[in-house]
């Protein structure tokens, strides 16, 4: 007697991890409409839209400074490739957006690397792709960060120029001048 055994293999979908940071997130419910910390499955042919308009967008940001449709992310495949790739399109006419340090104008689109830093307004998003073998769907996992992503990645960290100390105190300087920040002077006394 032959026993037929069928082993079901579960398809592992590509996962798009999106980490969000905004300096106002602790004091305002910016992410109130987002399904944080839960994987959601999406059809590959449907773009993900982010913006203020919850009816027109897949993921709504509760922030009046965000455009109704801020940006979209579209999954795609190259011919003959099993790997799912993603492209981001700036949908906002008002907000400036950078992706991986490159400025993206209105309706401009850029292919995303496996890891990309997206910035607009006060928002910073880190998009990371974990490849899978699923063909028709992918998963999205949204999470928040409590520190700026750009600082963690060493991008655009503002630092102050060091002030050289020559060790010479002018007789024209008082104690208040010594404790203040440096200022420009025209070197005329």
Coordinates of N, CA, C and O in Angstrom, one line a residue, residues 17-148:
X17 N 10.6 46.4 5.5 CA 10.6 47.0 6.8 C 10.7 48.5 6.7 O 11.6 49.0 6.0
X18 N 9.8 49.2 7.4 CA 9.8 50.6 7.4 C 9.9 51.1 8.8 O 9.0 50.9 9.6
X19 N 11.0 51.8 9.1 CA 11.2 52.4 10.4 C 11.0 53.9 10.3 O 11.5 54.5 9.4
X20 N 10.2 54.5 11.2 CA 9.8 55.9 11.1 C 10.3 56.6 12.3 O 10.3 56.2 13.5
X21 N 10.7 57.9 12.1 CA 11.2 58.8 13.1 C 10.7 60.2 12.8 O 10.8 60.6 11.7
X22 N 10.2 60.9 13.8 CA 9.8 62.3 13.8 C 10.1 62.8 15.1 O 9.7 62.2 16.1
X23 N 10.8 64.0 15.3 CA 11.1 64.5 16.6 C 9.8 64.8 17.4 O 9.9 64.9 18.7
X24 N 8.7 65.0 16.8 CA 7.4 65.3 17.5 C 6.6 64.1 17.8 O 5.5 64.2 18.4
X25 N 7.1 62.9 17.5 CA 6.3 61.7 17.7 C 5.9 61.4 19.1 O 4.9 60.8 19.4
X26 N 6.7 61.8 20.1 CA 6.3 61.6 21.5 C 5.2 62.5 22.0 O 4.5 62.1 22.9
X27 N 5.1 63.7 21.4 CA 4.1 64.6 21.9 C 2.8 64.7 21.0 O 1.8 65.3 21.4
X28 N 2.8 64.1 19.9 CA 1.7 64.1 18.9 C 1.4 62.7 18.4 O 2.3 61.9 18.2
X29 N 0.1 62.4 18.2 CA -0.2 61.1 17.7 C 0.0 60.9 16.2 O -1.0 60.6 15.4
X30 N 1.2 61.1 15.7 CA 1.4 61.1 14.2 C 1.2 59.8 13.6 O 0.8 59.7 12.4
X31 N 1.3 58.7 14.3 CA 1.2 57.3 13.8 C 0.0 56.6 14.3 O -0.1 55.4 14.2
X32 N -1.0 57.4 14.7 CA -2.3 56.8 15.2 C -3.0 55.9 14.2 O -3.7 55.0 14.7
X33 N -2.8 56.1 13.0 CA -3.6 55.4 11.9 C -2.7 54.2 11.3 O -3.2 53.6 10.4
X34 N -1.5 54.0 11.8 CA -0.6 53.0 11.3 C -0.7 51.7 12.0 O -0.7 51.7 13.3
X35 N -0.6 50.6 11.4 CA -0.6 49.3 12.0 C 0.8 49.0 12.5 O 1.5 48.2 11.8
X36 N 1.3 49.6 13.5 CA 2.7 49.4 14.0 C 2.9 48.0 14.5 O 2.0 47.5 15.2
X37 N 4.1 47.5 14.3 CA 4.6 46.3 14.8 C 3.8 45.0 14.4 O 3.7 44.1 15.2
X38 N 3.1 45.1 13.3 CA 2.3 44.0 12.8 C 2.6 43.8 11.3 O 2.5 44.8 10.5
X39 N 3.0 42.7 10.9 CA 3.2 42.4 9.5 C 1.9 42.4 8.8 O 0.9 41.8 9.2
X40 N 1.8 43.1 7.6 CA 0.6 43.1 6.8 C 1.0 42.6 5.4 O 2.1 43.0 4.9
X41 N 0.2 41.8 4.8 CA 0.5 41.3 3.4 C -0.2 42.2 2.4 O -1.4 42.6 2.6
X42 N 0.5 42.5 1.3 CA 0.0 43.4 0.3 C 0.2 42.7 -1.1 O 1.2 42.0 -1.3
X43 N -0.7 43.0 -2.0 CA -0.5 42.5 -3.3 C 0.6 43.3 -4.0 O 0.6 44.5 -3.9
X44 N 1.4 42.6 -4.8 CA 2.6 43.2 -5.4 C 2.2 44.3 -6.4 O 2.9 45.2 -6.6
X45 N 1.0 44.1 -7.1 CA 0.7 45.1 -8.1 C 0.1 46.3 -7.6 O -0.1 47.3 -8.3
X46 N -0.3 46.4 -6.3 CA -0.9 47.5 -5.7 C 0.2 48.4 -5.0 O 0.8 47.9 -4.1
X47 N 0.3 49.7 -5.4 CA 1.3 50.5 -4.7 C 0.9 50.8 -3.3 O -0.3 50.9 -3.0
X48 N 1.9 51.0 -2.4 CA 1.6 51.5 -1.1 C 1.7 53.0 -1.1 O 2.6 53.6 -1.7
X49 N 0.7 53.7 -0.6 CA 0.6 55.1 -0.6 C 0.7 55.6 0.8 O -0.1 55.1 1.7
X50 N 1.5 56.6 1.1 CA 1.6 57.2 2.4 C 1.2 58.7 2.2 O 1.6 59.4 1.3
X51 N 0.5 59.2 3.2 CA 0.1 60.6 3.2 C -1.0 60.9 4.3 O -1.3 60.0 5.1
X52 N -1.5 62.1 4.2 CA -2.5 62.5 5.2 C -3.9 62.0 4.9 O -4.7 61.8 5.9
X53 N -4.2 61.7 3.7 CA -5.5 61.3 3.3 C -5.7 59.8 3.5 O -5.2 59.0 2.7
X54 N -6.4 59.4 4.6 CA -6.6 58.0 4.9 C -7.4 57.3 3.9 O -7.3 56.1 3.7
X55 N -8.3 58.0 3.1 CA -9.1 57.3 2.1 C -8.3 57.0 0.9 O -8.5 56.0 0.2
X56 N -7.4 57.8 0.5 CA -6.6 57.6 -0.7 C -5.3 56.9 -0.5 O -4.6 56.5 -1.4
X57 N -4.9 56.8 0.8 CA -3.5 56.2 1.1 C -3.7 54.9 1.8 O -4.6 54.7 2.6
X58 N -2.7 54.0 1.6 CA -2.7 52.7 2.3 C -2.3 53.0 3.8 O -2.9 52.4 4.7
X59 N -1.4 53.9 4.0 CA -0.9 54.3 5.4 C -1.1 55.8 5.6 O -0.4 56.5 4.9
X60 N -1.9 56.1 6.6 CA -2.1 57.5 6.8 C -1.3 58.0 8.0 O -1.1 57.4 9.0
X61 N -0.7 59.2 7.7 CA 0.0 59.9 8.8 C -0.8 61.0 9.3 O -1.4 61.9 8.6
X62 N -1.0 61.1 10.6 CA -1.9 62.0 11.3 C -1.1 63.3 11.5 O -0.8 63.6 12.7
X63 N -0.9 64.0 10.5 CA 0.0 65.2 10.5 C -0.5 66.2 9.5 O -0.4 65.9 8.3
X64 N -1.0 67.4 9.9 CA -1.4 68.4 8.9 C -0.3 68.9 8.0 O -0.6 69.5 6.9
X65 N 1.0 68.7 8.3 CA 2.1 69.2 7.5 C 2.4 68.2 6.4 O 3.2 68.5 5.5
X66 N 1.9 67.0 6.4 CA 2.1 66.0 5.4 C 1.1 66.2 4.3 O 0.0 66.6 4.5
X67 N 1.6 66.0 3.0 CA 0.7 66.1 1.9 C -0.4 65.1 1.9 O -0.2 64.0 2.5
X68 N -1.5 65.3 1.2 CA -2.6 64.3 1.2 C -2.0 63.0 0.6 O -2.3 61.9 1.2
X69 N -1.2 63.1 -0.4 CA -0.5 61.9 -0.9 C 1.0 62.3 -0.9 O 1.4 63.1 -1.8
X70 N 1.7 61.8 0.0 CA 3.1 62.2 0.2 C 4.0 61.4 -0.7 O 4.8 62.0 -1.5
X71 N 4.0 60.1 -0.7 CA 4.8 59.3 -1.6 C 4.2 57.9 -1.7 O 3.3 57.5 -1.0
X72 N 4.6 57.2 -2.7 CA 4.2 55.8 -3.0 C 5.4 54.9 -3.2 O 6.4 55.3 -3.6
X73 N 5.2 53.6 -2.8 CA 6.2 52.6 -3.0 C 5.6 51.5 -3.8 O 4.5 51.0 -3.5
X74 N 6.2 51.2 -4.9 CA 5.7 50.2 -5.9 C 6.6 49.0 -6.0 O 7.8 49.2 -6.2
X75 N 6.1 47.8 -5.8 CA 6.9 46.6 -6.0 C 7.0 46.2 -7.5 O 6.0 46.5 -8.2
X76 N 8.1 45.7 -8.0 CA 8.2 45.2 -9.4 C 9.3 44.2 -9.5 O 10.1 44.0 -8.5
X77 N 9.4 43.5 -10.6 CA 10.4 42.5 -10.9 C 11.0 42.9 -12.3 O 10.3 43.3 -13.2
X78 N 12.3 42.6 -12.4 CA 12.9 42.7 -13.7 C 12.6 41.4 -14.5 O 12.5 40.4 -13.9
X79 N 12.5 41.5 -15.8 CA 12.3 40.3 -16.6 C 13.3 39.2 -16.3 O 14.5 39.5 -16.3
X80 N 12.8 38.0 -16.0 CA 13.7 36.9 -15.8 C 14.3 36.8 -14.4 O 15.0 35.9 -14.1
X81 N 13.9 37.7 -13.5 CA 14.5 37.8 -12.2 C 13.4 37.4 -11.2 O 12.3 37.9 -11.2
X82 N 13.7 36.5 -10.2 CA 12.7 36.1 -9.2 C 12.6 37.1 -8.1 O 11.7 37.1 -7.3
X83 N 13.6 38.1 -8.0 CA 13.7 39.0 -6.9 C 12.7 40.2 -7.0 O 12.6 40.8 -8.1
X84 N 12.0 40.5 -6.0 CA 11.1 41.6 -5.9 C 11.9 42.8 -5.5 O 12.7 42.8 -4.6
X85 N 11.7 43.9 -6.3 CA 12.4 45.2 -6.1 C 11.3 46.2 -5.8 O 10.1 46.0 -6.0
X86 N 11.8 47.4 -5.3 CA 10.8 48.5 -5.0 C 11.3 49.8 -5.5 O 12.5 50.1 -5.6
X87 N 10.3 50.6 -5.9 CA 10.6 52.0 -6.4 C 9.8 52.9 -5.6 O 8.6 52.6 -5.2
X88 N 10.3 54.1 -5.3 CA 9.6 55.1 -4.5 C 9.3 56.3 -5.4 O 10.2 56.7 -6.2
X89 N 8.1 56.9 -5.3 CA 7.8 58.0 -6.1 C 7.3 59.1 -5.2 O 6.4 58.9 -4.3
X90 N 7.8 60.4 -5.4 CA 7.4 61.5 -4.6 C 6.1 62.0 -5.2 O 6.0 62.4 -6.3
X91 N 5.0 62.0 -4.4 CA 3.7 62.4 -4.8 C 3.3 63.9 -4.4 O 2.2 64.3 -4.6
X92 N 4.2 64.5 -3.6 CA 3.9 65.8 -3.0 C 4.5 66.9 -3.9 O 5.7 66.9 -4.2
X93 N 3.7 67.9 -4.2 CA 4.2 69.1 -4.9 C 4.9 70.1 -4.0 O 5.7 70.9 -4.4
X94 N 4.5 70.0 -2.7 CA 5.0 71.0 -1.7 C 6.3 70.6 -1.0 O 7.1 71.4 -0.7
X95 N 6.4 69.3 -0.6 CA 7.4 68.8 0.3 C 8.7 68.4 -0.6 O 8.5 67.7 -1.6
X96 N 9.8 68.8 0.0 CA 11.1 68.3 -0.6 C 11.3 67.0 0.0 O 11.1 66.7 1.2
X97 N 11.8 66.1 -0.8 CA 12.1 64.7 -0.4 C 13.5 64.3 -0.9 O 13.8 64.6 -2.0
X98 N 14.2 63.6 0.0 CA 15.4 63.0 -0.4 C 15.4 61.5 -0.1 O 14.8 61.0 0.8
X99 N 16.0 60.7 -1.0 CA 16.1 59.3 -0.9 C 17.5 58.9 -1.1 O 18.1 59.2 -2.2
X100 N 18.1 58.4 -0.1 CA 19.6 58.1 -0.1 C 20.4 59.3 -0.4 O 21.4 59.2 -1.1
X101 N 20.0 60.5 0.1 CA 20.8 61.7 -0.1 C 20.5 62.4 -1.4 O 21.0 63.5 -1.6
X102 N 19.7 61.8 -2.3 CA 19.4 62.5 -3.6 C 18.0 63.1 -3.5 O 17.0 62.5 -3.0
X103 N 17.9 64.4 -4.0 CA 16.6 65.1 -4.0 C 15.7 64.5 -5.1 O 16.1 64.2 -6.2
X104 N 14.5 64.3 -4.7 CA 13.5 63.7 -5.6 C 12.4 64.7 -5.8 O 11.7 65.1 -4.8
X105 N 12.2 65.2 -7.0 CA 11.1 66.2 -7.3 C 9.8 65.5 -7.4 O 9.6 64.3 -7.4
X106 N 8.8 66.4 -7.6 CA 7.4 66.0 -7.8 C 7.3 64.9 -8.9 O 7.7 65.2 -10.0
X107 N 6.7 63.8 -8.6 CA 6.4 62.7 -9.5 C 7.7 62.0 -10.0 O 7.6 61.1 -10.8
X108 N 8.8 62.4 -9.5 CA 10.0 61.6 -9.8 C 10.1 60.3 -9.0 O 9.6 60.2 -7.9
X109 N 10.7 59.3 -9.6 CA 10.7 58.0 -9.1 C 12.2 57.5 -9.0 O 13.0 57.9 -9.9
X110 N 12.5 56.7 -8.0 CA 13.8 56.2 -7.8 C 13.7 54.7 -7.4 O 12.8 54.4 -6.6
X111 N 14.6 53.9 -7.9 CA 14.6 52.5 -7.5 C 15.3 52.5 -6.1 O 16.3 53.2 -5.9
X112 N 14.8 51.7 -5.2 CA 15.3 51.6 -3.8 C 16.4 50.6 -3.7 O 16.3 49.5 -4.3
X113 N 17.4 50.9 -3.0 CA 18.4 49.9 -2.7 C 17.8 49.0 -1.6 O 16.7 49.2 -1.1
X114 N 18.6 48.0 -1.2 CA 18.1 47.1 -0.1 C 17.9 47.9 1.2 O 17.2 47.4 2.1
X115 N 18.6 49.0 1.3 CA 18.4 49.9 2.5 C 18.5 51.3 2.1 O 19.4 51.7 1.4
X116 N 17.4 52.1 2.3 CA 17.4 53.5 1.9 C 16.8 54.4 3.0 O 15.8 54.0 3.6
X117 N 17.4 55.5 3.1 CA 17.0 56.6 4.1 C 16.1 57.6 3.3 O 16.6 58.2 2.3
X118 N 14.9 57.7 3.7 CA 14.0 58.7 3.0 C 13.7 59.8 4.0 O 13.4 59.5 5.2
X119 N 13.8 61.0 3.6 CA 13.5 62.2 4.4 C 12.6 63.2 3.7 O 12.8 63.5 2.6
X120 N 11.6 63.7 4.5 CA 10.8 64.8 4.1 C 10.3 65.5 5.3 O 10.0 64.8 6.3
X121 N 10.1 66.8 5.2 CA 9.7 67.5 6.4 C 10.6 67.2 7.6 O 11.8 67.1 7.5
X122 N 10.0 66.8 8.7 CA 10.7 66.4 9.9 C 10.8 64.8 10.0 O 11.4 64.3 10.9
X123 N 10.3 64.2 9.0 CA 10.3 62.7 9.0 C 11.5 62.1 8.4 O 12.1 62.6 7.4
X124 N 11.9 61.0 9.0 CA 13.0 60.1 8.5 C 12.5 58.7 8.5 O 11.9 58.3 9.5
X125 N 12.6 58.0 7.4 CA 12.2 56.7 7.3 C 13.3 55.8 6.7 O 14.0 56.2 5.8
X126 N 13.5 54.7 7.3 CA 14.5 53.8 6.8 C 13.7 52.6 6.2 O 13.0 51.9 6.9
X127 N 13.9 52.4 4.9 CA 13.3 51.2 4.3 C 14.3 50.2 4.0 O 15.3 50.5 3.4
X128 N 14.0 49.0 4.5 CA 14.9 47.8 4.3 C 14.1 46.7 3.6 O 13.0 46.4 4.0
X129 N 14.8 46.0 2.7 CA 14.1 44.9 2.0 C 14.8 43.6 2.4 O 16.0 43.5 2.3
X130 N 13.9 42.7 2.9 CA 14.4 41.3 3.2 C 13.8 40.4 2.1 O 12.6 40.2 2.0
X131 N 14.7 39.9 1.2 CA 14.2 39.1 0.0 C 13.4 37.9 0.4 O 13.7 37.3 1.5
X132 N 12.5 37.5 -0.4 CA 11.7 36.3 -0.2 C 11.4 35.7 -1.6 O 11.9 36.2 -2.6
X133 N 10.7 34.6 -1.6 CA 10.5 33.9 -2.9 C 9.0 34.1 -3.4 O 8.7 33.5 -4.4
X134 N 8.2 34.8 -2.6 CA 6.8 35.0 -3.0 C 6.8 35.8 -4.3 O 7.6 36.8 -4.5
X135 N 5.9 35.5 -5.2 CA 5.8 36.2 -6.5 C 4.7 37.3 -6.5 O 4.8 38.3 -7.1
X136 N 3.6 37.0 -5.8 CA 2.4 37.9 -6.0 C 2.2 38.8 -4.8 O 1.4 39.8 -4.9
X137 N 2.8 38.6 -3.7 CA 2.6 39.4 -2.5 C 3.9 39.7 -1.8 O 4.9 39.0 -2.0
X138 N 3.8 40.7 -1.0 CA 5.0 41.0 -0.1 C 4.4 41.5 1.3 O 3.2 41.8 1.4
X139 N 5.2 41.5 2.3 CA 4.8 42.0 3.6 C 5.4 43.3 3.9 O 6.5 43.7 3.4
X140 N 4.7 44.1 4.8 CA 5.2 45.3 5.3 C 5.1 45.3 6.8 O 4.2 44.9 7.4
X141 N 6.2 45.8 7.4 CA 6.3 45.9 8.9 C 6.7 47.3 9.2 O 7.8 47.7 8.9
X142 N 5.8 48.1 9.9 CA 6.1 49.4 10.3 C 6.5 49.5 11.7 O 5.8 48.9 12.6
X143 N 7.5 50.2 12.0 CA 8.0 50.3 13.4 C 8.5 51.8 13.6 O 8.9 52.4 12.6
X144 N 8.5 52.2 14.8 CA 9.0 53.6 15.1 C 10.4 53.5 15.8 O 10.7 52.5 16.3
X145 N 11.1 54.5 15.6 CA 12.4 54.7 16.3 C 12.4 55.9 17.2 O 11.7 56.9 16.9
X146 N 13.2 55.9 18.2 CA 13.2 57.0 19.2 C 14.4 57.9 19.0 O 14.5 58.9 19.7
X147 N 15.3 57.6 18.1 CA 16.4 58.4 17.7 C 16.4 58.6 16.2 O 16.0 57.8 15.5
X148 N 17.0 59.8 15.8 CA 17.0 60.0 14.4 C 17.8 59.0 13.6 O 18.9 58.6 14.0

